[in-house]
XYZ file of C-alpha atoms in Angstrom:
411
model
C 119.399 139.177 86.610
C 116.577 136.654 86.438
C 113.127 138.277 86.800
C 110.668 135.362 86.823
C 110.725 135.159 83.027
C 109.717 131.777 81.630
C 112.133 130.109 79.243
C 112.632 126.840 77.434
C 115.837 125.058 76.524
C 116.378 124.669 72.798
C 115.549 121.319 71.244
C 118.372 118.767 71.033
C 120.612 120.593 73.488
C 122.447 119.776 76.696
C 122.872 122.700 79.078
C 125.329 122.532 81.985
C 124.848 124.812 84.966
C 128.162 125.539 86.659
C 128.875 127.614 89.751
C 129.194 130.839 87.777
C 126.592 130.409 85.036
C 123.382 131.438 86.839
C 121.889 134.902 87.071
C 120.913 136.325 90.426
C 117.197 136.371 91.144
C 114.254 134.083 90.431
C 113.599 132.416 87.085
C 110.075 131.755 85.858
C 109.029 128.320 84.616
C 111.951 126.393 83.113
C 110.937 123.911 80.392
C 113.184 121.053 79.301
C 112.003 119.694 75.917
C 111.827 115.978 75.167
C 115.161 115.966 73.297
C 117.086 118.167 75.750
C 118.867 117.862 79.089
C 119.524 120.301 81.917
C 122.562 119.198 83.926
C 123.587 120.716 87.238
C 127.302 120.340 87.896
C 129.102 119.331 91.076
C 129.635 122.821 92.455
C 128.015 125.112 94.995
C 124.928 126.119 92.994
C 121.677 127.856 93.883
C 118.805 127.830 91.397
C 115.676 129.880 92.133
C 112.615 129.231 89.974
C 108.817 129.231 90.037
C 108.766 125.731 88.531
C 110.417 123.204 86.233
C 108.747 121.137 83.486
C 110.712 118.017 82.595
C 109.833 116.453 79.253
C 113.479 115.566 78.621
C 116.036 115.052 81.383
C 116.931 116.977 84.519
C 120.159 115.643 85.972
C 121.406 116.677 89.402
C 124.068 114.004 89.766
C 123.579 110.391 88.740
C 123.346 106.960 90.313
C 127.072 106.423 89.706
C 128.210 110.029 90.267
C 126.649 111.570 93.357
C 127.187 115.290 93.924
C 129.303 116.222 96.933
C 128.928 120.000 96.750
C 125.968 122.037 97.961
C 123.165 122.324 95.411
C 119.942 124.118 96.357
C 116.861 124.418 94.148
C 114.298 126.800 95.663
C 110.755 126.789 94.325
C 108.889 130.101 94.546
C 105.156 130.772 94.663
C 102.375 132.042 96.904
C 99.068 130.403 97.774
C 97.367 133.813 97.724
C 98.559 134.464 94.160
C 97.746 130.990 92.789
C 94.540 130.096 90.964
C 93.365 126.576 91.770
C 93.462 123.999 90.365
C 96.993 124.956 89.339
C 99.246 123.245 86.811
C 101.631 120.645 88.201
C 104.685 122.789 87.505
C 103.449 125.663 89.701
C 105.964 125.823 92.541
C 107.017 122.323 91.614
C 109.100 119.983 89.505
C 106.760 118.265 87.036
C 108.047 115.225 85.154
C 105.915 114.417 82.094
C 107.434 111.659 79.996
C 110.934 112.687 81.055
C 113.553 111.631 83.585
C 114.431 113.278 86.883
C 117.715 112.282 88.527
C 118.700 113.824 91.883
C 121.615 112.161 93.657
C 123.542 113.692 96.525
C 126.338 112.320 98.649
C 125.439 109.103 100.447
C 125.416 109.439 104.227
C 125.043 106.182 106.096
C 122.969 105.278 107.944
C 120.159 107.745 107.372
C 118.964 106.989 110.889
C 120.110 104.901 113.806
C 119.315 104.503 117.514
C 120.846 105.588 120.790
C 123.326 103.172 122.341
C 122.670 104.583 125.827
C 120.203 106.954 127.451
C 120.881 110.629 126.716
C 120.356 112.844 129.760
C 119.051 116.389 130.094
C 121.896 118.852 129.551
C 124.177 116.347 127.847
C 126.412 117.502 124.988
C 127.281 113.950 123.918
C 125.073 111.188 122.593
C 126.119 107.638 121.676
C 124.602 105.849 118.693
C 124.648 102.202 117.635
C 126.340 102.566 114.251
C 129.539 103.899 112.736
C 128.308 106.924 110.762
C 129.887 109.115 108.113
C 127.880 112.150 109.153
C 129.707 115.490 109.160
C 130.344 118.330 111.577
C 127.812 121.105 110.989
C 124.999 118.818 109.863
C 121.589 118.789 111.550
C 120.334 115.683 113.327
C 117.046 114.757 114.964
C 116.794 112.995 118.310
C 113.276 111.563 118.421
C 111.124 111.906 121.523
C 110.616 108.948 123.840
C 107.641 110.507 125.614
C 104.053 109.408 125.038
C 102.702 112.727 123.766
C 104.023 114.191 120.514
C 102.131 117.306 119.395
C 103.035 120.781 118.217
C 102.424 122.313 121.627
C 104.089 119.536 123.632
C 106.834 117.316 122.299
C 110.435 116.410 123.042
C 111.871 115.924 119.585
C 115.145 117.830 119.397
C 117.081 119.119 116.379
C 120.761 119.664 117.068
C 123.937 120.511 115.156
C 126.861 118.102 115.115
C 129.981 119.729 116.583
C 132.208 116.649 116.895
C 132.170 112.949 115.976
C 134.361 110.246 117.494
C 134.440 106.482 117.558
C 133.789 105.018 121.004
C 135.626 101.654 120.989
C 135.449 101.442 124.782
C 131.677 101.038 124.381
C 131.714 98.740 121.351
C 133.104 98.314 117.844
C 130.059 99.906 116.219
C 129.432 102.768 118.643
C 129.855 106.420 117.655
C 129.999 109.392 120.029
C 128.423 112.584 118.689
C 128.777 115.976 120.354
C 125.739 118.166 119.745
C 125.087 121.880 120.042
C 123.289 123.196 121.990
C 123.105 120.597 124.810
C 119.982 118.457 125.046
C 116.943 120.031 126.647
C 115.233 116.683 127.305
C 116.178 113.138 128.180
C 115.948 110.413 125.535
C 115.578 106.817 126.629
C 117.608 103.785 125.588
C 117.281 100.301 127.069
C 117.564 96.715 125.876
C 113.992 96.791 124.618
C 113.660 100.311 123.199
C 115.969 103.107 122.106
C 115.287 106.584 120.738
C 115.914 107.034 117.037
C 118.575 109.496 115.846
C 118.256 110.696 112.245
C 120.320 112.783 109.855
C 118.323 115.662 108.375
C 120.992 117.446 106.303
C 121.964 116.508 102.739
C 124.233 118.019 100.080
C 121.281 118.574 97.709
C 118.250 120.527 98.909
C 114.953 120.968 97.067
C 112.855 123.465 99.010
C 109.976 125.889 99.033
C 110.928 129.527 99.394
C 110.959 130.771 103.006
C 108.805 133.839 102.410
C 105.545 132.198 101.259
C 105.795 128.486 102.099
C 105.177 128.509 105.834
C 101.576 128.477 107.125
C 100.311 131.798 108.440
C 97.350 130.434 110.446
C 99.376 128.971 113.310
C 97.616 130.456 116.342
C 96.419 129.211 118.653
C 98.877 126.355 118.412
C 96.494 124.131 120.415
C 93.065 124.127 122.060
C 92.072 122.746 125.461
C 89.198 120.702 126.832
C 87.271 122.637 129.548
C 86.714 119.428 131.516
C 90.423 118.575 131.413
C 92.491 121.753 130.937
C 95.748 119.823 130.793
C 94.540 117.990 127.683
C 95.301 119.736 124.404
C 94.390 119.019 120.793
C 94.774 120.717 117.384
C 92.454 123.668 116.903
C 89.987 123.707 114.008
C 90.929 125.766 110.943
C 94.606 126.163 111.773
C 97.769 125.120 109.925
C 95.871 125.026 106.616
C 97.893 127.547 104.599
C 101.273 125.832 104.133
C 102.301 126.124 100.479
C 105.667 124.511 99.850
C 107.240 123.098 96.751
C 106.567 119.634 95.348
C 107.855 116.966 92.963
C 105.355 115.121 90.757
C 106.323 112.279 88.408
C 103.403 111.675 86.041
C 102.581 108.754 83.749
C 104.113 105.420 82.835
C 106.792 106.913 80.587
C 108.175 109.148 83.363
C 111.061 108.286 85.677
C 111.881 109.861 89.023
C 115.007 108.759 90.877
C 115.938 110.620 94.054
C 118.689 109.683 96.515
C 120.655 111.680 99.038
C 118.392 114.742 98.895
C 116.679 116.942 101.473
C 113.111 117.952 100.613
C 112.471 120.943 102.868
C 109.349 123.106 103.213
C 107.564 120.969 100.644
C 103.920 119.946 100.207
C 100.817 122.134 99.834
C 98.202 121.626 102.523
C 94.895 120.273 101.203
C 95.988 120.601 97.565
C 95.398 117.306 95.782
C 98.566 115.725 94.413
C 101.000 118.325 95.720
C 103.296 116.337 97.976
C 107.068 116.418 98.548
C 107.592 113.362 96.313
C 104.679 111.953 94.321
C 104.638 109.080 91.854
C 101.371 109.701 89.995
C 99.864 106.991 87.776
C 103.259 105.621 86.819
C 101.611 102.195 86.658
C 103.697 99.081 86.106
C 106.728 101.240 85.279
C 107.252 102.082 88.943
C 110.322 99.819 89.143
C 112.293 102.500 87.290
C 111.612 105.096 90.003
C 112.502 105.380 93.677
C 113.314 107.657 96.572
C 115.969 106.525 99.034
C 118.581 107.783 101.496
C 116.729 111.099 101.626
C 115.186 113.428 104.173
C 111.746 115.071 104.145
C 111.748 117.824 106.742
C 108.883 120.180 107.514
C 106.299 119.037 105.013
C 102.950 120.766 104.767
C 101.230 117.792 103.107
C 102.419 114.194 103.311
C 105.942 112.880 102.681
C 106.053 110.276 99.905
C 102.896 109.452 97.919
C 102.622 106.409 95.667
C 99.473 106.684 93.533
C 98.436 104.276 90.811
C 102.010 102.999 90.792
C 103.452 99.531 91.359
C 106.903 97.967 91.844
C 108.605 101.096 93.189
C 110.918 101.284 96.202
C 110.911 103.769 99.096
C 113.982 103.022 101.193
C 116.006 104.414 104.084
C 114.312 107.793 104.229
C 113.735 110.106 107.184
C 110.574 112.209 107.488
C 110.134 114.750 110.273
C 107.444 117.332 111.060
C 104.827 116.548 108.430
C 101.096 117.291 108.088
C 98.769 114.465 107.040
C 99.481 110.808 106.368
C 103.204 110.609 105.652
C 104.260 107.537 103.643
C 101.101 107.157 101.603
C 99.569 104.538 99.301
C 96.844 106.673 97.819
C 94.063 104.638 96.197
C 94.494 101.009 97.221
C 95.273 99.829 93.680
C 99.037 100.104 94.250
C 100.785 96.714 94.510
C 104.234 95.160 94.846
C 105.840 98.330 96.189
C 108.501 98.135 98.890
C 108.741 100.489 101.853
C 111.823 99.582 103.868
C 113.687 101.138 106.797
C 111.924 104.498 106.678
C 111.428 106.694 109.747
C 108.336 108.915 110.148
C 108.460 111.258 113.144
C 106.362 114.139 114.532
C 103.330 113.642 112.257
C 100.387 116.043 112.587
C 96.753 115.332 111.855
C 94.595 117.998 110.238
C 92.277 119.582 112.767
C 90.895 117.988 115.935
C 90.253 114.231 115.703
C 86.637 114.752 116.738
C 84.194 117.438 117.767
C 84.741 118.549 121.375
C 81.167 117.536 122.232
C 82.217 113.892 121.803
C 85.393 113.970 123.912
C 83.816 112.143 126.826
C 81.681 109.815 124.753
C 82.246 106.448 123.141
C 80.410 107.724 120.065
C 82.179 109.590 117.274
C 80.619 111.715 114.517
C 81.077 111.103 110.823
C 83.876 113.144 109.247
C 83.239 114.574 105.790
C 85.358 116.145 103.111
C 85.315 119.933 102.968
C 87.580 122.800 101.904
C 89.577 122.483 105.125
C 89.886 118.702 104.947
C 90.500 117.281 101.493
C 90.914 113.730 102.813
C 88.795 113.002 105.896
C 91.252 110.302 106.986
C 93.805 113.040 107.747
C 92.000 113.770 111.007
C 93.757 110.602 112.187
C 96.967 110.934 110.184
C 99.782 108.485 110.835
C 103.281 107.669 109.704
C 102.260 104.991 107.181
C 98.939 104.806 105.315
C 98.646 101.278 103.926
C 95.632 100.837 101.658
C 96.633 97.534 100.078
C 98.300 94.605 101.875
C 99.901 93.412 98.655
C 102.935 95.614 99.324
C 106.052 94.966 101.375
C 106.874 96.868 104.562
C 110.143 96.037 106.309
C 111.890 97.719 109.227
C 109.900 100.962 109.204
C 109.448 103.073 112.352
C 106.758 105.628 113.200
C 106.582 108.214 115.996
C 103.765 110.691 116.508
C 100.518 111.059 114.620
C 97.204 109.459 115.552
C 98.793 106.052 115.043
C 102.004 104.810 113.505
C 100.544 102.486 110.877
C 97.072 102.955 109.407
C 95.341 100.113 107.538
C 91.971 101.413 106.358
C 89.194 99.033 105.394
C 88.266 100.118 101.869
C 85.042 99.029 100.212
C 85.791 96.630 97.366
């Protein structure tokens, strides 16, 4: 069995992982040399590892051959046993001059909207599109209430138990039976309808369940003595999440992800450790993208584009994420396209201001410290747009301090 032993593929080799070719247990760091390829076949495969270094090629499906079977890559590692700053491959997939291809079955659309209001206790919801979602998959029905915080929200995750066309309501209407029945109502009118998103995918890249989740989760919220019904995030909580991450580094690297679920990813307050991160790819960003994917339960951001131009972030769903979600990091990024992405249930790091200022029009300065790597995360939102020379089309944000953040950077 695998016992966290590091190993490297031989030079000039192609290795195929089939359903019966993996040992039980957890591998150490897997290195793919520049001249080699690691290929994961279209079978039910689980790969457990502490990290993967991609100098050559890691292929989990391709753009023209998406995988239909269940493939799960689980990244192992503990914050308490990690020395910082840690190498990029620690509990991650690091692409350095190589190519990462992850392509699961295409489910369309990745998110839609209610066609009619869903009532409390209902087992059926009606959505505006014909979907190819499957029985047993998880979906998100986004809240339509004003408040959206950890201690009080009405986002609901449900399992699909039946899917039918509803021609009596319209040619493009689908009826979806969910289990269990809805706990809350979700509004739909001519002017506004709740979003409904698919969370499940055939390919899952995830942090291990034992040491990814934050351990500092109580109290879940604090209250204002002058207004006990008002709640806000408590200081120094939810800082220990330590999920997996994907980092594509340098202008000779390529990262192409479609039809994947990134689950329990991101490392809170660890620079550069996000679910999907294009890092200094420069003008070569057109070769990389993330689309048709789901980022669910992220402990630090969702998709980060840093020092990268011409890339495309399309038709993705992000739910339950800490910090700014879809993120242009430095303000030098240009000509990128963010289109038809959904960011929902976004959490800012710590309280937005000191409690002494709650009933004042004055706010204190917020500074970087060990519990707040980026001060702007005290007002985290769905989209952090640091440069207007990028294209944003059809994106939707729910939760967070605000949906779209446009900071005024000094030139």
